[in-house]
XYZ file of C-alpha atoms in Angstrom:
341
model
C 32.701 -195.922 -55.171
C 30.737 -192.684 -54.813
C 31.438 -190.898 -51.288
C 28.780 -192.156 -48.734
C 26.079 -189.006 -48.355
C 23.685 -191.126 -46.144
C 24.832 -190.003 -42.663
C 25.736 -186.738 -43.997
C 22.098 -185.606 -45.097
C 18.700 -185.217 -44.110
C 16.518 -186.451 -47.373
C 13.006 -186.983 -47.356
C 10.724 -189.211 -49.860
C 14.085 -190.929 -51.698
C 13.293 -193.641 -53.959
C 14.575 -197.070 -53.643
C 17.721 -196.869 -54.865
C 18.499 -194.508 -52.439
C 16.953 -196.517 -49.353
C 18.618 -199.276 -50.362
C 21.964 -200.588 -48.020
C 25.358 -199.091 -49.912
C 28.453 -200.974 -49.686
C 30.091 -201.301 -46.137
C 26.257 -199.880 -44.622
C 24.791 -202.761 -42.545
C 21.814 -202.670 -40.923
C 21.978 -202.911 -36.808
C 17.989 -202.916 -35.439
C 14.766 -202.466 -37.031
C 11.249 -201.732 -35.152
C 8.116 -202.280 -36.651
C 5.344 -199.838 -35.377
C 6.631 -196.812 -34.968
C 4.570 -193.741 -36.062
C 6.220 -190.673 -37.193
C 4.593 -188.365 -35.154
C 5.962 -184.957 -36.532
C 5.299 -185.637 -40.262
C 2.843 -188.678 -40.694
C 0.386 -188.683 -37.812
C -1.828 -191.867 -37.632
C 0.569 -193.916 -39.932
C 2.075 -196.933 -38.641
C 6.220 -197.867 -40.165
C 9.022 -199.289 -39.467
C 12.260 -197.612 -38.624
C 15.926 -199.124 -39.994
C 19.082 -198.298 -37.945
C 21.892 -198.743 -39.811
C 25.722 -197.876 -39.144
C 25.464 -194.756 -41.118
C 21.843 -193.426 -40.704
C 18.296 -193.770 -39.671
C 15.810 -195.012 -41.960
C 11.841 -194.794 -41.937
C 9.253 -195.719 -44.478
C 4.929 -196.097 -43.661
C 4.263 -199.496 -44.003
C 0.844 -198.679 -46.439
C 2.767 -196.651 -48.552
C 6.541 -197.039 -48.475
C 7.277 -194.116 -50.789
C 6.482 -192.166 -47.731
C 9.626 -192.217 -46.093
C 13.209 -190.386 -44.505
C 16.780 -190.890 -44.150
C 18.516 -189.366 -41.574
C 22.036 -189.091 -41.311
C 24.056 -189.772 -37.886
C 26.110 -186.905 -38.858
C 23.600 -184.576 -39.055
C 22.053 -185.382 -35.717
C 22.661 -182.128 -32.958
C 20.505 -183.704 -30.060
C 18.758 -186.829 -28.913
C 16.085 -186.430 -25.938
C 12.736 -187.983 -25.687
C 9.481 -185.850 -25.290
C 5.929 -186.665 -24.292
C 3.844 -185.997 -27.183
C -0.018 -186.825 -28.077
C -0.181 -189.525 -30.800
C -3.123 -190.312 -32.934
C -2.537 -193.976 -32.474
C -1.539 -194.336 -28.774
C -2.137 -191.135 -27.629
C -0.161 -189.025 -24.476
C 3.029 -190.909 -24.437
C 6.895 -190.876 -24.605
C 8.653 -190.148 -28.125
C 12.148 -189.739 -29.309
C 13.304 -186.500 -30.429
C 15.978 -185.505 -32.852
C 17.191 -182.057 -33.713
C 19.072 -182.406 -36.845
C 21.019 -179.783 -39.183
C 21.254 -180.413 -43.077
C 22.729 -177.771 -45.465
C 22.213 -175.525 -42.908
C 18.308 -175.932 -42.152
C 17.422 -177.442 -38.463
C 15.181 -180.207 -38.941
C 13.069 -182.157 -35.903
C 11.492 -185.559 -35.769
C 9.326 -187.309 -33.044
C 9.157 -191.164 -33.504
C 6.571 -192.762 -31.211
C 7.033 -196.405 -30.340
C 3.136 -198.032 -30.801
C 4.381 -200.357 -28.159
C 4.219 -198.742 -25.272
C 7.142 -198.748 -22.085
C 9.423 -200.282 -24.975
C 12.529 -197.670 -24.695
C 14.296 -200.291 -27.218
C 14.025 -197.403 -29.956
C 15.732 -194.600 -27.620
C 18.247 -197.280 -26.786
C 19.521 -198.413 -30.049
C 19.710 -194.660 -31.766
C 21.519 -193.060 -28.518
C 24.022 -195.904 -28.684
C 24.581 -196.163 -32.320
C 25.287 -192.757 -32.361
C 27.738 -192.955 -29.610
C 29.230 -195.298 -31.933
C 29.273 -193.446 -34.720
C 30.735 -189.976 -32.987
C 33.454 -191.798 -31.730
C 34.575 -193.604 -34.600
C 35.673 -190.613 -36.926
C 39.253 -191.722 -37.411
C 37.683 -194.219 -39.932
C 36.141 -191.631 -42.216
C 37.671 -188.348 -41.630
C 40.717 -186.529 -42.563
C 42.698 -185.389 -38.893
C 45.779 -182.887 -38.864
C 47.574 -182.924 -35.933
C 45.524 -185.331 -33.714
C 46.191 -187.940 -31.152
C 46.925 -190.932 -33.220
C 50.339 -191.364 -32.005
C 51.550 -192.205 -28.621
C 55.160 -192.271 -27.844
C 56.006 -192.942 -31.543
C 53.599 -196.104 -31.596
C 49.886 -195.544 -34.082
C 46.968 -195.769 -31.957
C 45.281 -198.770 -33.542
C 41.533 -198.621 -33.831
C 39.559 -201.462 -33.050
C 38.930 -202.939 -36.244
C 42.213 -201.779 -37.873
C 45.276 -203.881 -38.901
C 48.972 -202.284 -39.685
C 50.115 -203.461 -42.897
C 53.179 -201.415 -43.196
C 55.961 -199.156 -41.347
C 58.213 -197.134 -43.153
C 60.899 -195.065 -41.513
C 62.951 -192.263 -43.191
C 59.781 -190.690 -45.093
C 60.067 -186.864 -45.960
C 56.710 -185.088 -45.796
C 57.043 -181.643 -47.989
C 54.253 -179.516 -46.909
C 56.742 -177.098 -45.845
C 59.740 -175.297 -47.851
C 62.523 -177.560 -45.958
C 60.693 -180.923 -45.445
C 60.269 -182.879 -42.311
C 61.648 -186.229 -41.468
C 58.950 -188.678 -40.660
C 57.468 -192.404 -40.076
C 55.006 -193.471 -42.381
C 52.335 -196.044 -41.232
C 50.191 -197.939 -43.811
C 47.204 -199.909 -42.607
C 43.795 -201.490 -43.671
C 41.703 -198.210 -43.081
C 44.034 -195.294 -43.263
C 47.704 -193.925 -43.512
C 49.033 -191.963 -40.915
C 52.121 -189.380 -40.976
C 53.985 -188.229 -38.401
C 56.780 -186.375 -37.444
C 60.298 -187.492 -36.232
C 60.930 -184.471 -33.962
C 56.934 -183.519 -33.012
C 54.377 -186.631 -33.352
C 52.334 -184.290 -32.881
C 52.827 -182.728 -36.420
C 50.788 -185.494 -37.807
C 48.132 -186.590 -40.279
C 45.644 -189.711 -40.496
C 43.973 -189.370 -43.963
C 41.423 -192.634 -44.017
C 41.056 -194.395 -47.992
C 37.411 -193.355 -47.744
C 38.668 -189.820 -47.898
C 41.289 -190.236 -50.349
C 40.835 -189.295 -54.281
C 44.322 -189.879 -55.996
C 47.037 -191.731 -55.880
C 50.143 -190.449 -58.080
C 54.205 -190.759 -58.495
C 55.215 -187.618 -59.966
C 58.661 -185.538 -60.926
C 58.836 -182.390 -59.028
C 61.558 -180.317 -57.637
C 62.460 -182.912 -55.093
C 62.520 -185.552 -57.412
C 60.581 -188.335 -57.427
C 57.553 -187.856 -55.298
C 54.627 -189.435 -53.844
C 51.580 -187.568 -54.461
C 48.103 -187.865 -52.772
C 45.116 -185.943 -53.133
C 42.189 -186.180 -50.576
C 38.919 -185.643 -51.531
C 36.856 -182.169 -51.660
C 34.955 -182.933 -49.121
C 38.149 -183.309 -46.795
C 39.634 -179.757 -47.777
C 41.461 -180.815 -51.159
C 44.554 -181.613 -49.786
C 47.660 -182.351 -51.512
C 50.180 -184.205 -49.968
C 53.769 -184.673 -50.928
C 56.276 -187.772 -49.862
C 59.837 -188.150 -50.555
C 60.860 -191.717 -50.117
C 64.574 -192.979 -50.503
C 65.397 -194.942 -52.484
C 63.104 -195.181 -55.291
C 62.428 -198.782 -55.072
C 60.928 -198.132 -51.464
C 58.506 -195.596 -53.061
C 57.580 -197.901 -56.014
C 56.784 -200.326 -53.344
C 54.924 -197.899 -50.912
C 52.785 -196.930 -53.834
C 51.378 -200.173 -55.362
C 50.727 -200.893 -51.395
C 48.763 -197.417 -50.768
C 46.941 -198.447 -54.086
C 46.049 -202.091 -53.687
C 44.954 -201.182 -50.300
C 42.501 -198.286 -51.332
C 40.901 -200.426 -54.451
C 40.197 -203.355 -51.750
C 39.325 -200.521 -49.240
C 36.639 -199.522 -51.808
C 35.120 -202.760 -52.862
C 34.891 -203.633 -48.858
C 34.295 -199.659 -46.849
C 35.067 -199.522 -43.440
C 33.182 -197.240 -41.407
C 34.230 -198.518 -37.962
C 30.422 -198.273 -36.632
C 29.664 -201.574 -33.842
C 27.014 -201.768 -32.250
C 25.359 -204.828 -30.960
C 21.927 -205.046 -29.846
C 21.156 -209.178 -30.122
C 23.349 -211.928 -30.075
C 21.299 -213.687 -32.303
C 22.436 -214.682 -35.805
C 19.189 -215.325 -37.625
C 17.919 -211.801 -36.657
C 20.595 -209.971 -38.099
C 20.424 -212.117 -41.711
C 16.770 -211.044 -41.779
C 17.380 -207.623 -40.718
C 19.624 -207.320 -44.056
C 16.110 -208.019 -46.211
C 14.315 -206.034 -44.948
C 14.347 -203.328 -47.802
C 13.432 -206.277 -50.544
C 10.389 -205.625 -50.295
C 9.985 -201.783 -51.039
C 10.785 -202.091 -54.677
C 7.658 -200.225 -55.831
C 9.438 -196.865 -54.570
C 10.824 -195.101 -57.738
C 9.793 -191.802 -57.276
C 12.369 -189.187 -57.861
C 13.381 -186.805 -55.613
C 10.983 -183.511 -54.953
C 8.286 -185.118 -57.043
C 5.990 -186.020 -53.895
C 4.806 -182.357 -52.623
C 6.307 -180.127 -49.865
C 6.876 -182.606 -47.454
C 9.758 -180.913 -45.236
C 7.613 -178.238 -44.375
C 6.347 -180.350 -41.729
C 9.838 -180.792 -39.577
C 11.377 -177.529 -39.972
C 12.683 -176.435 -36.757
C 13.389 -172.916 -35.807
C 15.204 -173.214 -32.709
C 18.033 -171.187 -32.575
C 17.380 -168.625 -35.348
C 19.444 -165.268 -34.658
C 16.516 -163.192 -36.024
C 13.355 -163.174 -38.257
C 13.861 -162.709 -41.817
C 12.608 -158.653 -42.986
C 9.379 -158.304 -44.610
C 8.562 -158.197 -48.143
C 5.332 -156.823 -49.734
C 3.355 -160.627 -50.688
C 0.956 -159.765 -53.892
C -1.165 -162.557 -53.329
C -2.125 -161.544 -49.713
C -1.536 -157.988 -50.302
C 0.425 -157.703 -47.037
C 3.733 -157.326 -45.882
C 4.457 -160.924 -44.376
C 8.050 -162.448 -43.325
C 10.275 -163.661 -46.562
C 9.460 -167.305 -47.248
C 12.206 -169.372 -46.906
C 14.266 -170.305 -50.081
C 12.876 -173.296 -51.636
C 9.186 -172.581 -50.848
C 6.197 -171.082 -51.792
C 3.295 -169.708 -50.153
C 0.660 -172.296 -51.777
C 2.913 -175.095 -50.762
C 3.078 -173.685 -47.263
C -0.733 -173.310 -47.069
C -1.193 -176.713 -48.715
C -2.896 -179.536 -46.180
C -2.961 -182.516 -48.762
C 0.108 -181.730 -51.141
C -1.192 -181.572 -54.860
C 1.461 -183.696 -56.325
């Protein structure tokens, strides 16, 4: 399974395959009629929360469209704004960040006095901020309470293994080892607060290897977690035969069946939520690749928060001295109304 990048970036115009639910993504509310305000005036679409991201697409033309990762959201506020369709009313606004450019989008409800949209975002991403344990890597957190794991809400212990040597240092420290559905967790004999919870969603190898200490278990977590390598002794070697097929079964079924310990519930009924997970069926027409449909972004750059301007440079098509474009654009795109692809 390839690492989950839809609540980690801000992508604009994907095609289908990319709008489409990954494994362990489930979709939480949709709203129908909701202009985006900032980027597509005048259109009416629908808007897709989902446990890892917010989705939009126009209705008339579905290629039109954004994905917006939780992770990259800084702020959520809402804003009076002027709307083509329903004119002065009350919007949500989100700041976002994405490989290091601040992005802003204003979603107008076309129903007006509905605050269901504010409602659902601001409390999915509640959800989502405070459910990191399930998919990132934590050294020396509070996971442990008077030598006891903290168990999350939708986690199960599988294993406990005392007597566990963790060798990131020259002389070793004596440790528990805790296996469960989600995660492992680490921690020290003498300090639980020399710990680590390394989640299956950031871990990239498994291994038994022969090194100076003998018989070791290895694991590597992913690049995106720092590229840690992690070494446990385990006596006697049947114990670490044992701890190893269990760390691996679990992290194969981990993988077929992610985790991403995002609840939110906004209707108790049943039927909604079945037809809420269709609701990209029909959008099968959108196969354009990335970048192909004009200069799109352009629209929700955000500047806020800029340390200074960027120094001139002499522009030959203006014959001026104007601001250095941003990287990534040019001038005609930036001029550009109606983009020309």
């Amino acid at each position: 399974m390839a690492l989950a990048w839809e609540d980690k970036e801000v992508s604009f115009d994907v095609p289908y395959s990319e709008m489409r639910l990954k494994l362990g993504e489930k979709v939480i509310d949709k709203l129908d009629n909701i202009e985006d305000t900032k980027g597509n005036a005048g259109d009416r679409g629908r808007v897709i929360i989902t446990n890892l991201r917010i989705l939009w697409h126009c209705i008339n033309s579905p290629r039109v469209n954004l994905s917006i990762g939780f992770n990259c959201i800084i702020s959520i506020n809402t804003k009076i704004v002027n709307s083509r369709i329903s004119g002065t009313t009350q919007a949500l606004h989100l700041l976002t960040i994405s490989d290091g450019t601040r992005y802003e989008f204003v979603f107008t409800n076309l129903h007006q006095g509905n605050m269901r949209l504010f409602t659902s975002v601001v409390g999915v991403h509640k959800a989502y901020v405070t459910s990191k344990f399930y998919r990132e890597l934590k050294l020396r957190a509070a996971v442990v309470h008077n030598k006891k794991l903290k168990i999350l809400p939708q986690e199960q212990v599988v294993s406990n293994m005392h007597g566990v040597w963790n060798l990131s240092s020259t002389q070793g420290s004596l440790g528990t080892f805790i296996v469960t559905n989600v995660r492992f967790v680490w921690f020290a004999d003498i300090n639980e607060g020399f710990n680590i919870s390394l989640p299956y969603l950031q871990l990239e190898s498994i291994l038994i290897k022969d090194l100076k200490f003998g018989r070791t278990l290895v694991i590597k977590s992913t690049k995106r977690s720092g590229s840690f390598i992690l070494g446990f002794k385990v006596d006697p070697e049947e114990k670490l035969t044992i701890l190893y097929k269990e760390l691996t079964s679990l992290h194969t079924v981990f993988l077929n069946n992610p985790i991403y310990g995002v609840e939110y519930k906004w209707s108790n009924n049943k039927a909604d939520v079945e037809q809420s997970r269709e609701i990209l069926e029909d959008l099968e027409t959108i196969e354009d690749p990335k970048n192909e449909i004009g200069n799109t972004l352009a629209a929700y750059l955000a500047d806020e928060g800029h340390k200074k301007d960027r120094l001139p440079v002499y522009c030959k098509e203006l014959g001026l001295a104007v601001e250095a474009i941003k990287e990534g654009y040019t001038l005609k795109k930036l001029w550009e109304v109606i983009p020309s692809n």
